[in-house]
Short mmCIF file of C-alpha atoms in Angstrom, two decimals:
data_model
loop_
_atom_site.label_atom_id
_atom_site.label_comp_id
_atom_site.label_asym_id
_atom_site.label_seq_id
_atom_site.Cartn_x
_atom_site.Cartn_y
_atom_site.Cartn_z
CA UNK O 1 7.67 -28.83 0.76
CA UNK O 2 8.52 -25.81 2.86
CA UNK O 3 11.80 -24.11 2.12
CA UNK O 4 12.08 -22.86 5.69
CA UNK O 5 12.61 -25.36 8.49
CA UNK O 6 13.30 -24.63 12.15
CA UNK O 7 14.21 -26.89 15.06
CA UNK O 8 11.31 -27.37 17.48
CA UNK O 9 12.10 -27.44 21.19
CA UNK O 10 10.23 -26.75 24.41
CA UNK O 11 10.54 -26.31 28.16
CA UNK O 12 10.33 -29.86 29.42
CA UNK O 13 9.42 -28.93 32.97
CA UNK O 14 6.21 -27.27 31.74
CA UNK O 15 5.07 -30.81 30.91
CA UNK O 16 6.03 -32.66 34.09
CA UNK O 17 8.75 -32.72 36.75
CA UNK O 18 9.83 -36.20 35.60
CA UNK O 19 12.26 -35.87 32.67
CA UNK O 20 11.15 -39.22 31.26
CA UNK O 21 7.63 -37.84 30.82
CA UNK O 22 9.07 -34.58 29.49
CA UNK O 23 11.02 -36.51 26.87
CA UNK O 24 8.11 -38.76 25.89
CA UNK O 25 5.77 -35.82 25.29
CA UNK O 26 8.36 -33.83 23.32
CA UNK O 27 8.98 -36.82 21.07
CA UNK O 28 5.23 -37.37 20.63
CA UNK O 29 4.96 -33.76 19.45
CA UNK O 30 7.61 -34.41 16.82
CA UNK O 31 10.40 -32.45 18.48
CA UNK O 32 14.06 -33.44 18.30
CA UNK O 33 15.14 -31.04 21.06
CA UNK O 34 14.23 -30.05 24.60
CA UNK O 35 15.01 -26.95 26.63
CA UNK O 36 16.12 -27.80 30.16
CA UNK O 37 15.02 -25.55 33.04
CA UNK O 38 14.52 -28.15 35.77
CA UNK O 39 14.27 -31.88 36.33
CA UNK O 40 12.79 -33.77 39.27
CA UNK O 41 11.72 -30.39 40.63
CA UNK O 42 15.29 -29.10 40.84
CA UNK O 43 16.56 -26.15 38.82
CA UNK O 44 19.19 -27.03 36.25
CA UNK O 45 21.91 -24.95 37.96
CA UNK O 46 21.35 -26.98 41.16
CA UNK O 47 21.43 -30.48 39.66
CA UNK O 48 24.23 -32.69 40.97
CA UNK O 49 26.78 -34.32 38.68
CA UNK O 50 24.93 -37.63 39.06
CA UNK O 51 21.59 -36.02 38.23
CA UNK O 52 23.02 -34.34 35.14
CA UNK O 53 24.47 -37.66 33.99
CA UNK O 54 21.12 -39.41 34.55
CA UNK O 55 19.28 -36.63 32.70
CA UNK O 56 21.68 -36.91 29.77
CA UNK O 57 21.09 -40.68 29.65
CA UNK O 58 17.30 -40.20 29.65
CA UNK O 59 17.45 -37.66 26.82
CA UNK O 60 19.86 -39.82 24.83
CA UNK O 61 17.55 -42.82 25.20
CA UNK O 62 14.65 -40.72 23.91
CA UNK O 63 16.69 -39.39 21.00
CA UNK O 64 16.46 -35.80 22.22
CA UNK O 65 19.17 -33.15 22.14
CA UNK O 66 19.27 -30.07 24.39
CA UNK O 67 18.61 -26.78 22.61
CA UNK O 68 19.37 -24.57 25.60
CA UNK O 69 19.86 -24.39 29.34
CA UNK O 70 16.98 -22.23 30.60
CA UNK O 71 18.85 -20.83 33.57
CA UNK O 72 17.59 -18.33 36.16
CA UNK O 73 20.81 -16.32 35.87
CA UNK O 74 20.04 -12.61 36.20
CA UNK O 75 16.70 -13.11 37.96
CA UNK O 76 18.12 -11.55 41.11
CA UNK O 77 18.45 -7.98 42.32
CA UNK O 78 21.24 -5.95 40.77
CA UNK O 79 22.44 -5.02 44.26
CA UNK O 80 23.96 -8.49 44.74
CA UNK O 81 27.72 -8.76 44.10
CA UNK O 82 28.86 -9.34 40.51
CA UNK O 83 30.37 -12.69 41.51
CA UNK O 84 27.00 -14.05 42.70
CA UNK O 85 25.65 -14.70 39.21
CA UNK O 86 29.05 -15.37 37.64
CA UNK O 87 29.41 -18.30 40.04
CA UNK O 88 25.94 -19.59 39.20
CA UNK O 89 26.72 -19.21 35.51
CA UNK O 90 29.65 -21.54 36.06
CA UNK O 91 27.16 -24.21 37.12
CA UNK O 92 24.95 -23.48 34.11
CA UNK O 93 27.98 -23.85 31.85
CA UNK O 94 28.73 -27.18 33.50
CA UNK O 95 25.19 -28.31 32.72
CA UNK O 96 25.51 -27.08 29.13
CA UNK O 97 28.70 -29.09 28.76
CA UNK O 98 27.16 -32.31 30.04
CA UNK O 99 23.94 -31.93 28.04
CA UNK O 100 25.56 -30.59 24.87
CA UNK O 101 23.65 -27.28 24.82
CA UNK O 102 24.97 -24.36 22.76
CA UNK O 103 22.85 -21.69 24.48
CA UNK O 104 22.13 -20.56 28.04
CA UNK O 105 19.09 -18.33 28.61
CA UNK O 106 19.73 -15.44 31.05
CA UNK O 107 18.05 -12.26 32.31
CA UNK O 108 19.16 -8.70 33.10
CA UNK O 109 18.41 -8.22 36.79
CA UNK O 110 15.69 -6.77 38.97
CA UNK O 111 16.39 -3.29 40.33
CA UNK O 112 14.06 -2.65 43.25
CA UNK O 113 14.20 0.92 44.55
CA UNK O 114 16.07 2.22 41.50
CA UNK O 115 15.04 3.83 38.25
CA UNK O 116 16.14 2.11 35.02
CA UNK O 117 18.66 4.93 34.57
CA UNK O 118 20.13 4.30 38.01
CA UNK O 119 20.23 0.55 37.39
CA UNK O 120 21.86 0.77 33.98
CA UNK O 121 25.54 0.91 34.98
CA UNK O 122 25.45 -2.01 37.45
CA UNK O 123 23.34 -4.04 35.00
CA UNK O 124 25.82 -3.51 32.16
CA UNK O 125 28.71 -4.33 34.51
CA UNK O 126 27.11 -7.64 35.47
CA UNK O 127 26.04 -8.58 31.96
CA UNK O 128 29.57 -7.86 30.74
CA UNK O 129 31.02 -10.09 33.47
CA UNK O 130 28.65 -12.91 32.49
CA UNK O 131 29.55 -12.58 28.81
CA UNK O 132 33.28 -12.62 29.58
CA UNK O 133 32.81 -15.77 31.67
CA UNK O 134 31.23 -17.46 28.65
CA UNK O 135 33.65 -16.28 26.00
CA UNK O 136 35.76 -19.14 24.70
CA UNK O 137 33.46 -21.84 26.04
CA UNK O 138 31.53 -22.34 22.80
CA UNK O 139 28.30 -21.50 24.63
CA UNK O 140 26.33 -18.34 23.78
CA UNK O 141 24.27 -16.54 26.42
CA UNK O 142 20.86 -15.43 25.17
CA UNK O 143 19.11 -12.62 27.04
CA UNK O 144 15.35 -13.05 27.32
CA UNK O 145 13.23 -9.91 27.48
CA UNK O 146 10.90 -10.05 30.49
CA UNK O 147 8.83 -7.74 32.66
CA UNK O 148 10.46 -6.45 35.84
CA UNK O 149 14.06 -6.68 34.67
CA UNK O 150 16.20 -3.98 33.04
CA UNK O 151 15.86 -5.55 29.61
CA UNK O 152 12.07 -5.45 29.39
CA UNK O 153 11.43 -3.02 26.52
CA UNK O 154 13.18 -3.05 23.13
CA UNK O 155 15.39 0.00 23.60
CA UNK O 156 16.88 -1.36 26.84
CA UNK O 157 17.32 -4.84 25.38
CA UNK O 158 19.26 -3.26 22.53
CA UNK O 159 21.26 -1.17 25.01
CA UNK O 160 22.42 -4.32 26.80
CA UNK O 161 23.54 -6.29 23.77
CA UNK O 162 25.23 -3.32 22.09
CA UNK O 163 26.93 -2.07 25.26
CA UNK O 164 28.30 -5.48 26.23
CA UNK O 165 29.29 -6.09 22.60
CA UNK O 166 30.40 -9.69 23.06
CA UNK O 167 30.09 -12.68 20.70
CA UNK O 168 29.00 -14.61 23.80
CA UNK O 169 25.88 -12.50 24.39
CA UNK O 170 22.95 -12.50 21.97
CA UNK O 171 19.15 -12.31 22.33
CA UNK O 172 16.29 -14.73 22.92
CA UNK O 173 13.00 -13.35 21.64
CA UNK O 174 9.70 -13.65 23.55
CA UNK O 175 6.51 -12.17 22.06
CA UNK O 176 4.32 -12.64 25.15
CA UNK O 177 6.81 -10.95 27.46
CA UNK O 178 6.83 -7.90 25.20
CA UNK O 179 3.02 -7.80 25.23
CA UNK O 180 3.07 -7.85 29.04
CA UNK O 181 5.07 -4.59 29.11
CA UNK O 182 2.88 -2.82 26.57
CA UNK O 183 5.03 -3.45 23.50
CA UNK O 184 3.71 -4.59 20.11
CA UNK O 185 6.40 -7.19 19.39
CA UNK O 186 6.65 -7.20 15.62
CA UNK O 187 5.63 -3.58 15.07
CA UNK O 188 7.85 -2.02 17.74
CA UNK O 189 10.68 -4.48 18.42
CA UNK O 190 11.41 -6.81 15.53
CA UNK O 191 13.42 -4.54 13.23
CA UNK O 192 15.42 -3.18 16.17
CA UNK O 193 16.35 -6.52 17.71
CA UNK O 194 16.34 -9.05 14.87
CA UNK O 195 20.06 -8.53 14.03
CA UNK O 196 21.01 -9.75 17.52
CA UNK O 197 18.36 -12.48 17.92
CA UNK O 198 19.52 -16.10 17.69
CA UNK O 199 16.84 -17.96 19.69
CA UNK O 200 13.03 -17.76 19.81
CA UNK O 201 10.75 -18.58 22.77
CA UNK O 202 7.14 -19.24 21.77
CA UNK O 203 4.15 -17.90 23.67
CA UNK O 204 1.40 -15.33 23.15
CA UNK O 205 -0.48 -13.00 25.51
CA UNK O 206 -3.45 -10.66 25.75
CA UNK O 207 -2.57 -6.97 25.94
CA UNK O 208 -5.50 -6.06 28.18
CA UNK O 209 -4.66 -8.48 30.98
CA UNK O 210 -1.22 -9.89 30.25
CA UNK O 211 -2.72 -13.38 30.35
CA UNK O 212 -0.70 -15.96 28.39
CA UNK O 213 -2.73 -17.73 25.69
CA UNK O 214 -2.00 -20.23 22.88
CA UNK O 215 -0.06 -18.92 19.89
CA UNK O 216 -2.13 -16.81 17.54
CA UNK O 217 -4.89 -16.18 20.09
CA UNK O 218 -3.34 -13.11 21.69
CA UNK O 219 -1.87 -9.72 20.80
CA UNK O 220 1.69 -10.91 20.28
CA UNK O 221 1.68 -10.53 16.49
CA UNK O 222 2.84 -14.14 16.26
CA UNK O 223 2.14 -14.68 12.57
CA UNK O 224 3.81 -11.42 11.54
CA UNK O 225 6.78 -12.29 13.76
CA UNK O 226 7.14 -15.80 12.33
CA UNK O 227 6.94 -14.35 8.82
CA UNK O 228 9.56 -11.77 9.79
CA UNK O 229 11.96 -14.42 11.02
CA UNK O 230 11.24 -16.50 7.91
CA UNK O 231 11.93 -13.62 5.56
CA UNK O 232 15.10 -12.61 7.39
CA UNK O 233 16.60 -16.08 7.00
CA UNK O 234 16.26 -17.28 10.59
CA UNK O 235 17.30 -20.92 10.89
CA UNK O 236 17.45 -21.65 14.61
CA UNK O 237 15.29 -22.97 17.43
CA UNK O 238 11.66 -22.22 18.25
CA UNK O 239 11.05 -23.27 21.84
CA UNK O 240 7.57 -23.74 23.31
CA UNK O 241 7.11 -22.07 26.71
CA UNK O 242 3.31 -22.16 27.02
CA UNK O 243 2.68 -21.03 30.65
CA UNK O 244 -0.96 -22.09 30.12
CA UNK O 245 -1.71 -23.50 33.58
CA UNK O 246 0.48 -21.42 35.86
CA UNK O 247 3.28 -18.86 35.71
CA UNK O 248 5.60 -17.85 38.51
CA UNK O 249 8.85 -15.98 39.01
CA UNK O 250 11.27 -18.68 37.93
CA UNK O 251 9.13 -20.51 35.40
CA UNK O 252 5.72 -21.79 34.47
CA UNK O 253 3.67 -24.95 34.08
CA UNK O 254 1.23 -26.28 31.52
CA UNK O 255 0.91 -30.05 31.95
CA UNK O 256 0.97 -32.54 29.05
CA UNK O 257 -2.50 -31.70 27.70
CA UNK O 258 -2.12 -27.90 27.70
CA UNK O 259 1.41 -28.26 26.32
CA UNK O 260 -0.08 -30.19 23.42
CA UNK O 261 -2.68 -27.45 22.92
CA UNK O 262 0.15 -24.90 22.76
CA UNK O 263 2.11 -27.02 20.29
CA UNK O 264 -0.87 -27.46 17.97
CA UNK O 265 -1.69 -23.74 18.10
CA UNK O 266 1.88 -22.85 17.15
CA UNK O 267 1.82 -25.45 14.37
CA UNK O 268 -1.14 -23.60 12.84
CA UNK O 269 0.85 -20.33 12.89
CA UNK O 270 3.81 -22.06 11.26
CA UNK O 271 1.56 -23.60 8.61
CA UNK O 272 0.06 -20.21 7.80
CA UNK O 273 3.59 -18.85 7.33
CA UNK O 274 4.78 -21.81 5.30
CA UNK O 275 7.38 -22.84 7.87
CA UNK O 276 8.17 -26.33 9.09
CA UNK O 277 9.46 -27.14 12.58
CA UNK O 278 10.47 -30.47 14.02
#
């Protein structure tokens, strides 16, 4: 029996817009958790109180817990007022409270017309404000590296988390997103960012085109990364975000079949590393 065991989760809305179908597929894949980005075609920060209550009832009935709120916070231009995303974070925190999630995924702002150096100060100001809003709530914000935002490459991701220096801001790791900005994830980012990483998103990508592919079929150094997390004592979530059918600014879609393909591909990587997830 494997000595290392992680909690398997996944982006339910990559399966279907209907949360009942999301829940059924996640359970069929052996998961005990789900990551909530949207339900019934509505983003989690825009769900009404009644919708959140209904979603909680559906997940409870299926025996699923919520690993994280996959919010769009920080996927706006840094020129917007600080309060814009702080207010939206309040709604994400409300959702986390109803659904029992301990993490909220966030981003570090687009900066059209600016250099990264010019964007740095307003980005850090906004990320600090978001972290302060979350302090004391029991919910940890996890910054996801992604192309087009300030925190796209390892050195800037590290800059954010070290500059904000808050217990309420940690990192979510995404191999494919690093590949899409020309970074070799394990070789060039793992050692730098592992001390601050508390959540793992799972997808792979081809370096030549940026195309997202099943785990282990791309240039994301998935096996080396999984082994790195295993050897460093990681004990958290691994959340499937396949993006195998479509990807767009605020999310992606796979459908039940492709989601299953992604889950089986990742299971092979875990098996090769001697890690269990469920």
